[in-house]
Coordinates of C-alpha atoms in Angstrom, one line a residue:
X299 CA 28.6 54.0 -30.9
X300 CA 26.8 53.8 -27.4
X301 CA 24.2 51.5 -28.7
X302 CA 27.4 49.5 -29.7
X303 CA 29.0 49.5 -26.4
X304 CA 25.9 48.9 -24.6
X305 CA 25.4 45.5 -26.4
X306 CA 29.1 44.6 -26.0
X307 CA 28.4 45.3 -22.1
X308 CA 25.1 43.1 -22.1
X309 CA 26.9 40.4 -23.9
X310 CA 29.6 40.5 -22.2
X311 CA 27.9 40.0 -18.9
X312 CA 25.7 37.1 -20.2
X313 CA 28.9 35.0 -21.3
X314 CA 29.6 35.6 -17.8
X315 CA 26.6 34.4 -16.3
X316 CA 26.7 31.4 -18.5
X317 CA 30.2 30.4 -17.9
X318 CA 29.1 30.9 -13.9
X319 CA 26.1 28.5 -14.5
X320 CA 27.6 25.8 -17.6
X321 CA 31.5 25.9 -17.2
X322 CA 33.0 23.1 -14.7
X323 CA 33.7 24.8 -11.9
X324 CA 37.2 23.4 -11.3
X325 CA 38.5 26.7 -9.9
X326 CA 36.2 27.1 -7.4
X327 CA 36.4 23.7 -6.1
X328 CA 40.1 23.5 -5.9
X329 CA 39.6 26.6 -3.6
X330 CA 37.6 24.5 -1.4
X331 CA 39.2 22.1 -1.3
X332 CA 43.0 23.8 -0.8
X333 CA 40.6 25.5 2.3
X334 CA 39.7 22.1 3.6
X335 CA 43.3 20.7 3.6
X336 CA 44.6 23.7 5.1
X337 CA 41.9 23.2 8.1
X338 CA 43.1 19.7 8.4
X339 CA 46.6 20.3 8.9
X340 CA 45.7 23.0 11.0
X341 CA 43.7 20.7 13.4
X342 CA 46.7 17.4 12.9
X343 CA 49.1 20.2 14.0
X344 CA 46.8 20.9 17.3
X345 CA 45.9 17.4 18.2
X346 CA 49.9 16.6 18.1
X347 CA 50.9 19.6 20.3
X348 CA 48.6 19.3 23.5
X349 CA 50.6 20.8 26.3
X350 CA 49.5 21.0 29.9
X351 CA 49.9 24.8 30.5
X352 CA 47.2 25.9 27.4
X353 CA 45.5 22.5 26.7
X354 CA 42.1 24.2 27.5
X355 CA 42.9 27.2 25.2
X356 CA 44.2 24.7 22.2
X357 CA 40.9 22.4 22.6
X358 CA 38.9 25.7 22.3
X359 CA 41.5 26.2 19.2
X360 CA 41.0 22.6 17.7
X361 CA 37.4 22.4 18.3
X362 CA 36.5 26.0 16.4
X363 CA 38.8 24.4 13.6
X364 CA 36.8 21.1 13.2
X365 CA 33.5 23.3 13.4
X366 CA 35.1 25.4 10.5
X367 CA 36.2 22.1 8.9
X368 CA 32.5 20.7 8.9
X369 CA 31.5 24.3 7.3
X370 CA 33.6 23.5 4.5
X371 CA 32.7 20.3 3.8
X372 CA 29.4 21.4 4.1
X373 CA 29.8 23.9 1.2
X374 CA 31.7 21.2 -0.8
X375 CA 29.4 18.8 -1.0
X376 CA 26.7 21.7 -1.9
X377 CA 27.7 22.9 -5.1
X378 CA 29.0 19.1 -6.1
X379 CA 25.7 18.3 -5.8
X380 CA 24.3 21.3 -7.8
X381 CA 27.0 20.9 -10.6
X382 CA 25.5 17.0 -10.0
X383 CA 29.4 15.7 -9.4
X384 CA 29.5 12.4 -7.5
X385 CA 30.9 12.9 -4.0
X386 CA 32.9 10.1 -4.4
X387 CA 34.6 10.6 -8.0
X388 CA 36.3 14.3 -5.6
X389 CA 36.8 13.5 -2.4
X390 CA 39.3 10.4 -1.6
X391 CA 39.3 8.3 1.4
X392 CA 41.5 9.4 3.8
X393 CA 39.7 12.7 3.9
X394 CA 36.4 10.5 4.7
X395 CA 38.4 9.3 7.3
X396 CA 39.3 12.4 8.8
X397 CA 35.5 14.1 8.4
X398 CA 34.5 10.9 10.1
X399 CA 37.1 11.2 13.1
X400 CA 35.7 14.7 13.7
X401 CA 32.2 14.1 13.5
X402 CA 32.9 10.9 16.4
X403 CA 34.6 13.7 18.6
X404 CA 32.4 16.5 18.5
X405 CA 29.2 16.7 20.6
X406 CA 26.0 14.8 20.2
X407 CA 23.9 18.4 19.2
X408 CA 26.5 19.8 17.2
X409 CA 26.8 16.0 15.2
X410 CA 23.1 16.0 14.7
X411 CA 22.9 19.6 13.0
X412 CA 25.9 18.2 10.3
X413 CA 24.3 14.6 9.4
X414 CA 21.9 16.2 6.8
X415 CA 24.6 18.8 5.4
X416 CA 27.2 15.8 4.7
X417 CA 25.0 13.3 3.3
X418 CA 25.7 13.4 0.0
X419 CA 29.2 12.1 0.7
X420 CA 27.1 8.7 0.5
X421 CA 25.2 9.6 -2.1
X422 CA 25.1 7.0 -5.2
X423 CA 25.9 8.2 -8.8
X424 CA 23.0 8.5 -11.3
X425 CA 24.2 5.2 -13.4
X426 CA 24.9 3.5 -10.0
X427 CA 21.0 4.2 -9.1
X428 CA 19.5 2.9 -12.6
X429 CA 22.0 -0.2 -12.4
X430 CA 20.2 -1.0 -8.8
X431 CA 16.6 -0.1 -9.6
X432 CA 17.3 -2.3 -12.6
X433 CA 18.7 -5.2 -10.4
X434 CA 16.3 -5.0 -7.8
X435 CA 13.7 -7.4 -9.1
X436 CA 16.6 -10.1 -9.7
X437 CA 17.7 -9.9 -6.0
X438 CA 14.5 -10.3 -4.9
X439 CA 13.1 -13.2 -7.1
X440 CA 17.0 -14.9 -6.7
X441 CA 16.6 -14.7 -2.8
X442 CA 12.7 -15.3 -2.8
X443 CA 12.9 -18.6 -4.6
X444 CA 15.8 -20.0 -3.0
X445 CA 13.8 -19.6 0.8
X446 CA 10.9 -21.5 -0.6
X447 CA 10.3 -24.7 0.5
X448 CA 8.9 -26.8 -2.6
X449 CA 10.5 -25.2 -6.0
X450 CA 9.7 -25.8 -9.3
X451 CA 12.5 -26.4 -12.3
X452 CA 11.3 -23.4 -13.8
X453 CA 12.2 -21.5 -10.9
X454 CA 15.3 -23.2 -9.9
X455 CA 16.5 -22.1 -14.0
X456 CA 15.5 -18.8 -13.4
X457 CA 18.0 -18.0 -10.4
X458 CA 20.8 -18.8 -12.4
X459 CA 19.5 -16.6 -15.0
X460 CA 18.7 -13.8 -12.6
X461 CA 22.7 -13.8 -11.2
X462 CA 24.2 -13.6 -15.0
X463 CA 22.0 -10.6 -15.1
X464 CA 23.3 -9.4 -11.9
X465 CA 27.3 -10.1 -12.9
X466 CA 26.5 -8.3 -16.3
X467 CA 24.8 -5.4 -14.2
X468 CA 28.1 -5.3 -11.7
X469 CA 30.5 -4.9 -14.6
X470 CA 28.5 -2.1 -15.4
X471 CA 28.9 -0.3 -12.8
X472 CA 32.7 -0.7 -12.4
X473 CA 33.3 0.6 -15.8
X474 CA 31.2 3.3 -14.9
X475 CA 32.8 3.7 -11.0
X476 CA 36.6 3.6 -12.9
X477 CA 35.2 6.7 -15.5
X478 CA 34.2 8.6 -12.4
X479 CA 37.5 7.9 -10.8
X480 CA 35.8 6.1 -8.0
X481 CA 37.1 2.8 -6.3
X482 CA 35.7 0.1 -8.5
X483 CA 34.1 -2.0 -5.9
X484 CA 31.8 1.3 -4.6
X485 CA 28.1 0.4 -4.5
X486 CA 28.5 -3.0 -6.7
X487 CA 26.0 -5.6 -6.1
X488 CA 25.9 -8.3 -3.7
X489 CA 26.2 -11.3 -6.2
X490 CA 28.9 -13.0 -4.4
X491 CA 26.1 -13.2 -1.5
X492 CA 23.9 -14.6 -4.1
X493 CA 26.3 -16.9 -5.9
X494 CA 27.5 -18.5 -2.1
X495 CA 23.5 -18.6 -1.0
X496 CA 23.2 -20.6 -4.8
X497 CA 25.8 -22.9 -3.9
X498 CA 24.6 -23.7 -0.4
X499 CA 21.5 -24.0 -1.3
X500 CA 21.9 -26.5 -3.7
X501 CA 23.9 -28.7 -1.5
X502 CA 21.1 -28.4 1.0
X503 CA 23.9 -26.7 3.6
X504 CA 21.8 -25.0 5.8
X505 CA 24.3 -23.7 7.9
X506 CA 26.5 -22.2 5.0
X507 CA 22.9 -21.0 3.5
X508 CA 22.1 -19.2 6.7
X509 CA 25.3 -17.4 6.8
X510 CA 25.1 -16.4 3.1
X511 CA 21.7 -15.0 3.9
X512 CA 23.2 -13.1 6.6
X513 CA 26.0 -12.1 4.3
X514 CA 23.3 -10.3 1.7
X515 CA 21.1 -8.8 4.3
X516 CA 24.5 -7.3 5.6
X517 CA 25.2 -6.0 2.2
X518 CA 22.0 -4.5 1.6
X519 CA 20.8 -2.7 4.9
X520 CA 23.2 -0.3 4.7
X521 CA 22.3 0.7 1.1
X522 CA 19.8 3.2 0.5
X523 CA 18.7 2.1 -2.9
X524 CA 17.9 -1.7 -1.3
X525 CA 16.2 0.0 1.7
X526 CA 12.6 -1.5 0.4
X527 CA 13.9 -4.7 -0.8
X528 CA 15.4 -5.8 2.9
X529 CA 12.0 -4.9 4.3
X530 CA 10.4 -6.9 1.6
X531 CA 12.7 -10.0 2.3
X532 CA 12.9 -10.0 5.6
X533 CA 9.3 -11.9 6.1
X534 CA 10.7 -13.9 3.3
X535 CA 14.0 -14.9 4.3
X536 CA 15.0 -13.6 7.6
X537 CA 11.8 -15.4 9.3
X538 CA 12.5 -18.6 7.8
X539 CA 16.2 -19.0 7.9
X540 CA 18.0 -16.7 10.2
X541 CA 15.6 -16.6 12.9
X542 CA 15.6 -20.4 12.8
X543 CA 19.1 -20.7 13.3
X544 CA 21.4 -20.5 16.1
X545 CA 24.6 -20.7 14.3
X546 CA 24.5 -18.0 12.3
X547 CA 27.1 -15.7 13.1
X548 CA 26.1 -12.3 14.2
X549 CA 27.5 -9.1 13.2
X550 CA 29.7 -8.3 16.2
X551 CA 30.0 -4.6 17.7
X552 CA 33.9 -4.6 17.4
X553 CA 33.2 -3.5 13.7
X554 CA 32.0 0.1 15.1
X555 CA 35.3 0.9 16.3
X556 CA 37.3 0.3 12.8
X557 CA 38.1 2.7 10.4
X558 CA 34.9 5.0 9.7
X559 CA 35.5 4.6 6.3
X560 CA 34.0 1.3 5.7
X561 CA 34.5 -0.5 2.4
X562 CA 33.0 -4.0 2.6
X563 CA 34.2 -6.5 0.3
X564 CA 32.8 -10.0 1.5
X565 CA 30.0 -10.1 -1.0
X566 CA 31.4 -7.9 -3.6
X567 CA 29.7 -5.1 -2.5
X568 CA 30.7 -2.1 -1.0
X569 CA 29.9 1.4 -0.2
X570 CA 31.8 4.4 1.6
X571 CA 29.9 4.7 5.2
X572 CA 30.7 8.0 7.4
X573 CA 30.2 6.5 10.9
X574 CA 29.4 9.5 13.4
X575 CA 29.2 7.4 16.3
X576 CA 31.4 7.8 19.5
X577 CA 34.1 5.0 20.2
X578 CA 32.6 5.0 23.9
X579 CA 29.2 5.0 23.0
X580 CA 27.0 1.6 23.0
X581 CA 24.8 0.3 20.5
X582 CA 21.0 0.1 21.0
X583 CA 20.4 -3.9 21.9
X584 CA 19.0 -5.5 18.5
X585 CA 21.1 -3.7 16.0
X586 CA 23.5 -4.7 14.2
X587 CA 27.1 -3.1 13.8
X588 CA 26.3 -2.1 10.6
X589 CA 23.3 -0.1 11.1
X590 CA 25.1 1.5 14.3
X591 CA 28.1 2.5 12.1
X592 CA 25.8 4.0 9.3
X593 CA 25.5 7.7 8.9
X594 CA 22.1 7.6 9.5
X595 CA 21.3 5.5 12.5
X596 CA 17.8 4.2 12.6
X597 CA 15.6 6.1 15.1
X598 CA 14.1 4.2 17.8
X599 CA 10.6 2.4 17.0
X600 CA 8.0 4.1 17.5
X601 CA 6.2 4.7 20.6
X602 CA 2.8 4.0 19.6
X603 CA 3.9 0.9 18.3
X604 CA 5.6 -0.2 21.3
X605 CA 2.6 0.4 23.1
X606 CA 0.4 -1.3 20.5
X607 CA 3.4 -4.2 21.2
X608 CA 2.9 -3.8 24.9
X609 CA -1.4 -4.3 25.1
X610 CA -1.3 -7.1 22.4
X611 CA 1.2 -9.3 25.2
X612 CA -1.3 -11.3 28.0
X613 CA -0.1 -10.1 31.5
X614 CA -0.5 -14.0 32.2
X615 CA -0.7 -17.5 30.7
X616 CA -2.5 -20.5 31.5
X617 CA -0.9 -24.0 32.9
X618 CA -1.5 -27.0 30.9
X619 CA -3.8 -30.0 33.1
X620 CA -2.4 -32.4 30.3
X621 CA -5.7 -34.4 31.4
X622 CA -6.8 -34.1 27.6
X623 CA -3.6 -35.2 26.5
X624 CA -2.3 -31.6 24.8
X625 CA 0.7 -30.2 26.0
X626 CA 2.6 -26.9 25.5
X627 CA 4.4 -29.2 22.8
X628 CA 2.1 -31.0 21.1
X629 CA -0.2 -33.8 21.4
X630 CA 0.5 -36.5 23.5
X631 CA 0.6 -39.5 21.1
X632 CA 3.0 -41.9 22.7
X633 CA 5.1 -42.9 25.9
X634 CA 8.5 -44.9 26.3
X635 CA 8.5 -45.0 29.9
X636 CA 11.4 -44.8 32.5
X637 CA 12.2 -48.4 34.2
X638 CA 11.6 -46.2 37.8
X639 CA 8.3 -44.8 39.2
X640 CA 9.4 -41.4 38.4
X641 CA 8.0 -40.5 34.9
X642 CA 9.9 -37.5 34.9
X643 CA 12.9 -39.4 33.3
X644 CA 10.3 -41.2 30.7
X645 CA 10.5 -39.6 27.3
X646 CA 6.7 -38.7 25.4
X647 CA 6.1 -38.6 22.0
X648 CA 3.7 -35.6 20.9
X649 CA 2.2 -34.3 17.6
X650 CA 3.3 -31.0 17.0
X651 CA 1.9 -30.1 14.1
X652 CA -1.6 -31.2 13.1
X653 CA -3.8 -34.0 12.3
X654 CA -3.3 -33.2 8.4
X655 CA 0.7 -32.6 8.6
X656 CA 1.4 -34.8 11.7
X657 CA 5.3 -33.9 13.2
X658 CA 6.6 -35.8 15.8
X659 CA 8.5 -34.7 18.5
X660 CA 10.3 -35.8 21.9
X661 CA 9.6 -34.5 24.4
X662 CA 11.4 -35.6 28.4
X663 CA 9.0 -35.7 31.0
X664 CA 11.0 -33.3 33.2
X665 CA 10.0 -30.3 30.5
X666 CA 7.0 -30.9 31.1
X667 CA 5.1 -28.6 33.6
X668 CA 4.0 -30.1 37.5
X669 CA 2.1 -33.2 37.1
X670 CA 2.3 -33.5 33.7
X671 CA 4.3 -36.5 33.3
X672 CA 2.7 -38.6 35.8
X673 CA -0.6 -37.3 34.0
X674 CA 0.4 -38.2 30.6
X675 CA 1.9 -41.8 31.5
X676 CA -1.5 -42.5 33.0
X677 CA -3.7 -41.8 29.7
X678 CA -0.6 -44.4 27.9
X679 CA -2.9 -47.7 27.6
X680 CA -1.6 -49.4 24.5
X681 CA 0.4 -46.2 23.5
X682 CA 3.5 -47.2 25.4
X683 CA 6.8 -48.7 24.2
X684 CA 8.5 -51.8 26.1
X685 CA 10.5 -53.1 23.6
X686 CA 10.8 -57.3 23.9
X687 CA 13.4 -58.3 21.3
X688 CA 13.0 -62.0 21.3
X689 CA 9.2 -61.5 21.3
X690 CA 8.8 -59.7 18.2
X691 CA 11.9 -61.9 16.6
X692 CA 9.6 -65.0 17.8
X693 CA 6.8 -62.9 15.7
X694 CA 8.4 -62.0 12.9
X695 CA 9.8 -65.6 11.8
X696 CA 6.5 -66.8 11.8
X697 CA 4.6 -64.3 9.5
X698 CA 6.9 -61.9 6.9
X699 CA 4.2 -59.3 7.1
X700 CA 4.0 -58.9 11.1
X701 CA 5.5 -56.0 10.6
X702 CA 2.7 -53.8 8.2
X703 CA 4.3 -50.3 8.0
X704 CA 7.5 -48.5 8.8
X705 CA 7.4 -44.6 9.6
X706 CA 7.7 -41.2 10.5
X707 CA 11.1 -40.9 12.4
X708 CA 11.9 -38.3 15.0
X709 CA 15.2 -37.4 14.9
X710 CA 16.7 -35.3 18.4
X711 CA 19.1 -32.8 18.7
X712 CA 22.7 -33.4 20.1
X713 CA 22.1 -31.1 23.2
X714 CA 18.9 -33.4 24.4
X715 CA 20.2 -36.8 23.4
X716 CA 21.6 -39.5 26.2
X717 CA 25.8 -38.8 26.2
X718 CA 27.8 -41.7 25.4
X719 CA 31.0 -42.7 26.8
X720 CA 33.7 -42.8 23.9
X721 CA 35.5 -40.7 21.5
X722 CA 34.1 -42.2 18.7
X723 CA 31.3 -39.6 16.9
X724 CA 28.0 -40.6 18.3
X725 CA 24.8 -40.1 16.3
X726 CA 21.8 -38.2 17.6
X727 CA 18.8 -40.0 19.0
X728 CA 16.2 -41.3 16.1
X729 CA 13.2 -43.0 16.5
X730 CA 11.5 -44.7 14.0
X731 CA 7.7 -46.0 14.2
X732 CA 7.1 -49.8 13.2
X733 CA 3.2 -50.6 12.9
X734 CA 2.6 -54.6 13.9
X735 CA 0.1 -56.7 13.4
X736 CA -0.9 -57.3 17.2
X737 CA -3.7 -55.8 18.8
X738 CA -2.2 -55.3 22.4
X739 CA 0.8 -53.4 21.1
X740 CA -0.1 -52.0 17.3
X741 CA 2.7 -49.5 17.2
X742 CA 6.1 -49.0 18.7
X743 CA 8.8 -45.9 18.7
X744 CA 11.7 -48.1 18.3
X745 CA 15.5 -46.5 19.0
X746 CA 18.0 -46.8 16.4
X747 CA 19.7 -49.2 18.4
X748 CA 16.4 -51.1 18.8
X749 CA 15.3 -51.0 14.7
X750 CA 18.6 -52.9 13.6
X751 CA 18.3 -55.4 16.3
X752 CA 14.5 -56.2 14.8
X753 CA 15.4 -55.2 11.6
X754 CA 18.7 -55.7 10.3
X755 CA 21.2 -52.8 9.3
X756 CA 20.7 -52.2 5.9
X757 CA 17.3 -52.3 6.3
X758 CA 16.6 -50.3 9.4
X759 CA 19.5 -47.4 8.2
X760 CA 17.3 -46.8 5.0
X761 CA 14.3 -46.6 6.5
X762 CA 15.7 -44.2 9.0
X763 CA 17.6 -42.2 6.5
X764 CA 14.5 -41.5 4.1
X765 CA 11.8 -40.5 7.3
X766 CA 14.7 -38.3 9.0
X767 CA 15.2 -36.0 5.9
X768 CA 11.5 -35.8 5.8
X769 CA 11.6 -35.1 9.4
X770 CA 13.7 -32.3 8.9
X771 CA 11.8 -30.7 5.7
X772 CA 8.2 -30.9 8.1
X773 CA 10.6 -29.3 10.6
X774 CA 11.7 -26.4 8.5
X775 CA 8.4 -25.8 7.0
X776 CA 6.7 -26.0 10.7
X777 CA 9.3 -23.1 11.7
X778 CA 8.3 -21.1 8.8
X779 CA 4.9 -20.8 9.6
X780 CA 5.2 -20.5 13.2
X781 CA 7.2 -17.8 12.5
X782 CA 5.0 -16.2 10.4
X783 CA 2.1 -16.9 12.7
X784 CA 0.5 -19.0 9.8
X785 CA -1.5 -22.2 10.1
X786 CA 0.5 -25.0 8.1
X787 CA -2.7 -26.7 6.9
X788 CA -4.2 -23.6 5.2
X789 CA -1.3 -21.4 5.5
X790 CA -3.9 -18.8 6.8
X791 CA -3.3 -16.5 9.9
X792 CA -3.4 -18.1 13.0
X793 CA -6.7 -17.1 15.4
X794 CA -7.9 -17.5 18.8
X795 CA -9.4 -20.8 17.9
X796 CA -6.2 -22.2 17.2
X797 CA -4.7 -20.7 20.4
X798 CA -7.3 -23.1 22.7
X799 CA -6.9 -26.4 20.4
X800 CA -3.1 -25.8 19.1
X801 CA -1.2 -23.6 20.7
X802 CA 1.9 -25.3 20.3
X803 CA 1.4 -23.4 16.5
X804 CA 2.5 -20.5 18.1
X805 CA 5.7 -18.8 18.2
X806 CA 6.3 -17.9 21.4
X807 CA 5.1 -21.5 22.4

């Protein structure tokens, strides 16, 4: 009989311990969670009442609440993640919100010693982590390919392939999200980035490509499953499209002060983000809102690799002589000169790429340093530009072939081309090379103007229009490798060699 009741007892006990350990622990939590409310209303209560008599005492009152507040959050989110619940499928929005207020209004030291304990409020669900490590490799090769400069058809099939994939992957999780009782949209993936970057892409839109670039770095720097993607794309695609591009707009630092519950849904991807960071406090230069919003704001860089930064910068540069015809901007090739003495209003045509990929810029003689358009103009026997219309008509109607080759153009910006009176839309300034047969003169840089004078306007228009979209693919692929600090004949890194002979290669040139 005491054997009997001895085995009852031990049995007994181990249901216990395994409903402790295996049964849903929906009582417990609910007494958290009742706790957590209460604290809330507590501190809603104390935040509407402030009089001027005990407002010291009732701070002392609210801030002791908000400390126990962060205790039980703390808790919470400790034994949801043992019983390996998803944050997000428990705890709703608003009270994000609320933790979020609290963690703003408390001090910087006490903040710090709660980012770790409430961290799992972010956390992604297990089938939200194997849909990403799964999609990875898509975003990459869709966003690799698409930032490449010469693409083959193969690849161009393979990024519409790669964003079914990612739709099919998204649908996924938002079957999965709805199971959990999470909002659907919660750490989908950024396809309507993609999809936009696709479009602009194709339709050779830089502008609307650059800002779709932006849009999918956005959407992936504050995820912690992309962390090593963003690093791997950013030499990839940040280098040689965003940092090329003035127009792109820039995450602005007005976003820090919304809600601190932060679901983003401009590219279809969004995930709950706890922002800890005062209303009054400013963001480091150099990050964007939605790094300085995240839970985790990055720490600063690294000291040793500032100072690395710091010894690898020259404490002083050298001045150009421009007596053997290189410039900070290239080459000197050319000269239209200025109908005064003073070169400084002439305008000098340079190489600035290489002898292999030749790229053809503009450059007014008042950039240049002291000296150096007087210098220039005076190295410009038979590489100057006088244009005499009736001459080379007198020319031309005698021999067909006068003129023997037609090409590159240079195409300038709107900011450094001559205004024009008028509000009809002006063109930038183009130039287009014409190659005579003449010995005095062999070459010209003709204007646009100037070409369908000589030329005629079909003629001259389509000989402009094919050379300036070349123009602007040498351009673009220049940029890339300057950024990269590559060489664009052998797409090697750049050395000290090239530094002396081309240092317009350089980005900092």
């Amino acid at each position: 009989m005491l054997m009997q009741m001895v085995i009852t007892h031990v049995t007994n006990n181990e249901i216990a311990g395994m409903k402790k350990d295996w049964q849903f622990p929906s009582k417990e939590l609910h007494g958290y969670i009742q706790g957590i409310l209460a604290t809330l209303v507590d501190i809603n209560e104390q935040s509407n009442d402030m009089s001027d008599t005990d407002g010291d005492v009732r701070l002392q009152a609210k801030a002791a609440e908000e400390v126990k507040l962060l205790d039980g959050v703390a808790i919470l989110l400790k034994r949801l993640e043992m019983c390996s619940i998803p944050a997000m499928s428990v705890i709703p929005e608003a009270a994000v919100e609320a933790f979020a207020d609290v963690l703003r209004g408390i001090s910087e030291e006490t903040r710090k010693s709660y980012v770790e304990k409430v961290a799992y409020l972010n956390r992604p669900t297990k089938y939200q982590e194997k849909a990403w490590s799964e999609a990875l490799p898509d975003i990459e090769k869709a966003a690799t390919v698409m930032s490449k400069l010469v693409v083959s058809e193969e690849e161009k099939q393979s990024i519409s392939g790669a964003i079914n994939r990612l739709k099919e992957h998204n649908k996924a999780i938002e079957v999965s999200n709805k199971e959990l009782s999470i909002t659907p949209q919660i750490y989908t993936l950024p396809v309507n980035a993609l999809n936009e970057m696709q479009q602009a892409w194709i339709k050779d839109n830089e502008k609307q490509f650059n800002a779709a670039v932006v849009e999918l770095r956005t959407a992936l720097e504050h995820k912690e499953l992309a962390t090593s993607l963003t690093r791997r794309l950013d030499a990839r695609i940040k280098n040689t499209s965003v940092a090329t591009n003035t127009d792109v707009p820039a995450a602005t630092s007005s976003s820090s002060s919304k809600s601190s519950f932060q679901v983003s849904s401009t590219s279809g991807s969004s995930q709950r983000t706890v922002s800890h960071t005062s209303p009054s406090t400013n963001e480091h230069p150099g990050t964007s809102a939605v790094e300085a919003s995240s839970l985790f704001v990055p720490e600063l860089a690294d000291i040793e690799t500032l100072r690395k930064a710091l010894n690898d910068e020259p404490d002083s540069s050298m001045m150009f002589d421009y007596t053997n015809g290189l410039t900070e901007f290239g080459k000197f090739e050319h000269i239209r000169p200025t109908r005064t003495e003073n070169h400084r209003y002439s305008r000098f045509f340079v190489n600035a790429g290489t002898e292999q990929l030749p790229v053809f810029k503009v450059v007014k003689g008042s950039d240049l340093g002291p000296g150096g358009a007087d210098t220039l103009a005076d190295q410009a026997n038979g590489k100057e530009t006088i244009f005499d219309l009736r001459y080379r008509k007198k020319q031309l109607s005698g021999q067909a072939n006068y003129i023997t080759s037609v090409g590159p153009a240079i195409q300038m910006p709107f900011s450094e081309s001559k205004p024009r009176p008028g509000s009809k839309p002006r063109q930038p300034d183009a130039y287009l090379r014409l190659q005579y047969k003449d010995n005095d003169t062999p070459n010209e840089w003709l204007s646009r103007t100037e070409c369908i004078s000589l030329m005629g306007k079909k003629t001259a228009e389509r000989y402009l229009a094919q050379f300036i979209a070349q123009y602007d693919r040498k351009c673009k692929y220049l940029e890339a490798c300057k950024a990269q600090r590559l060489h664009p004949d052998t797409n090697q890194p750049l050395n000290e060699r090239d530094r002396k002979f081309t240092p317009w290669l350089f980005p900092e040139a």
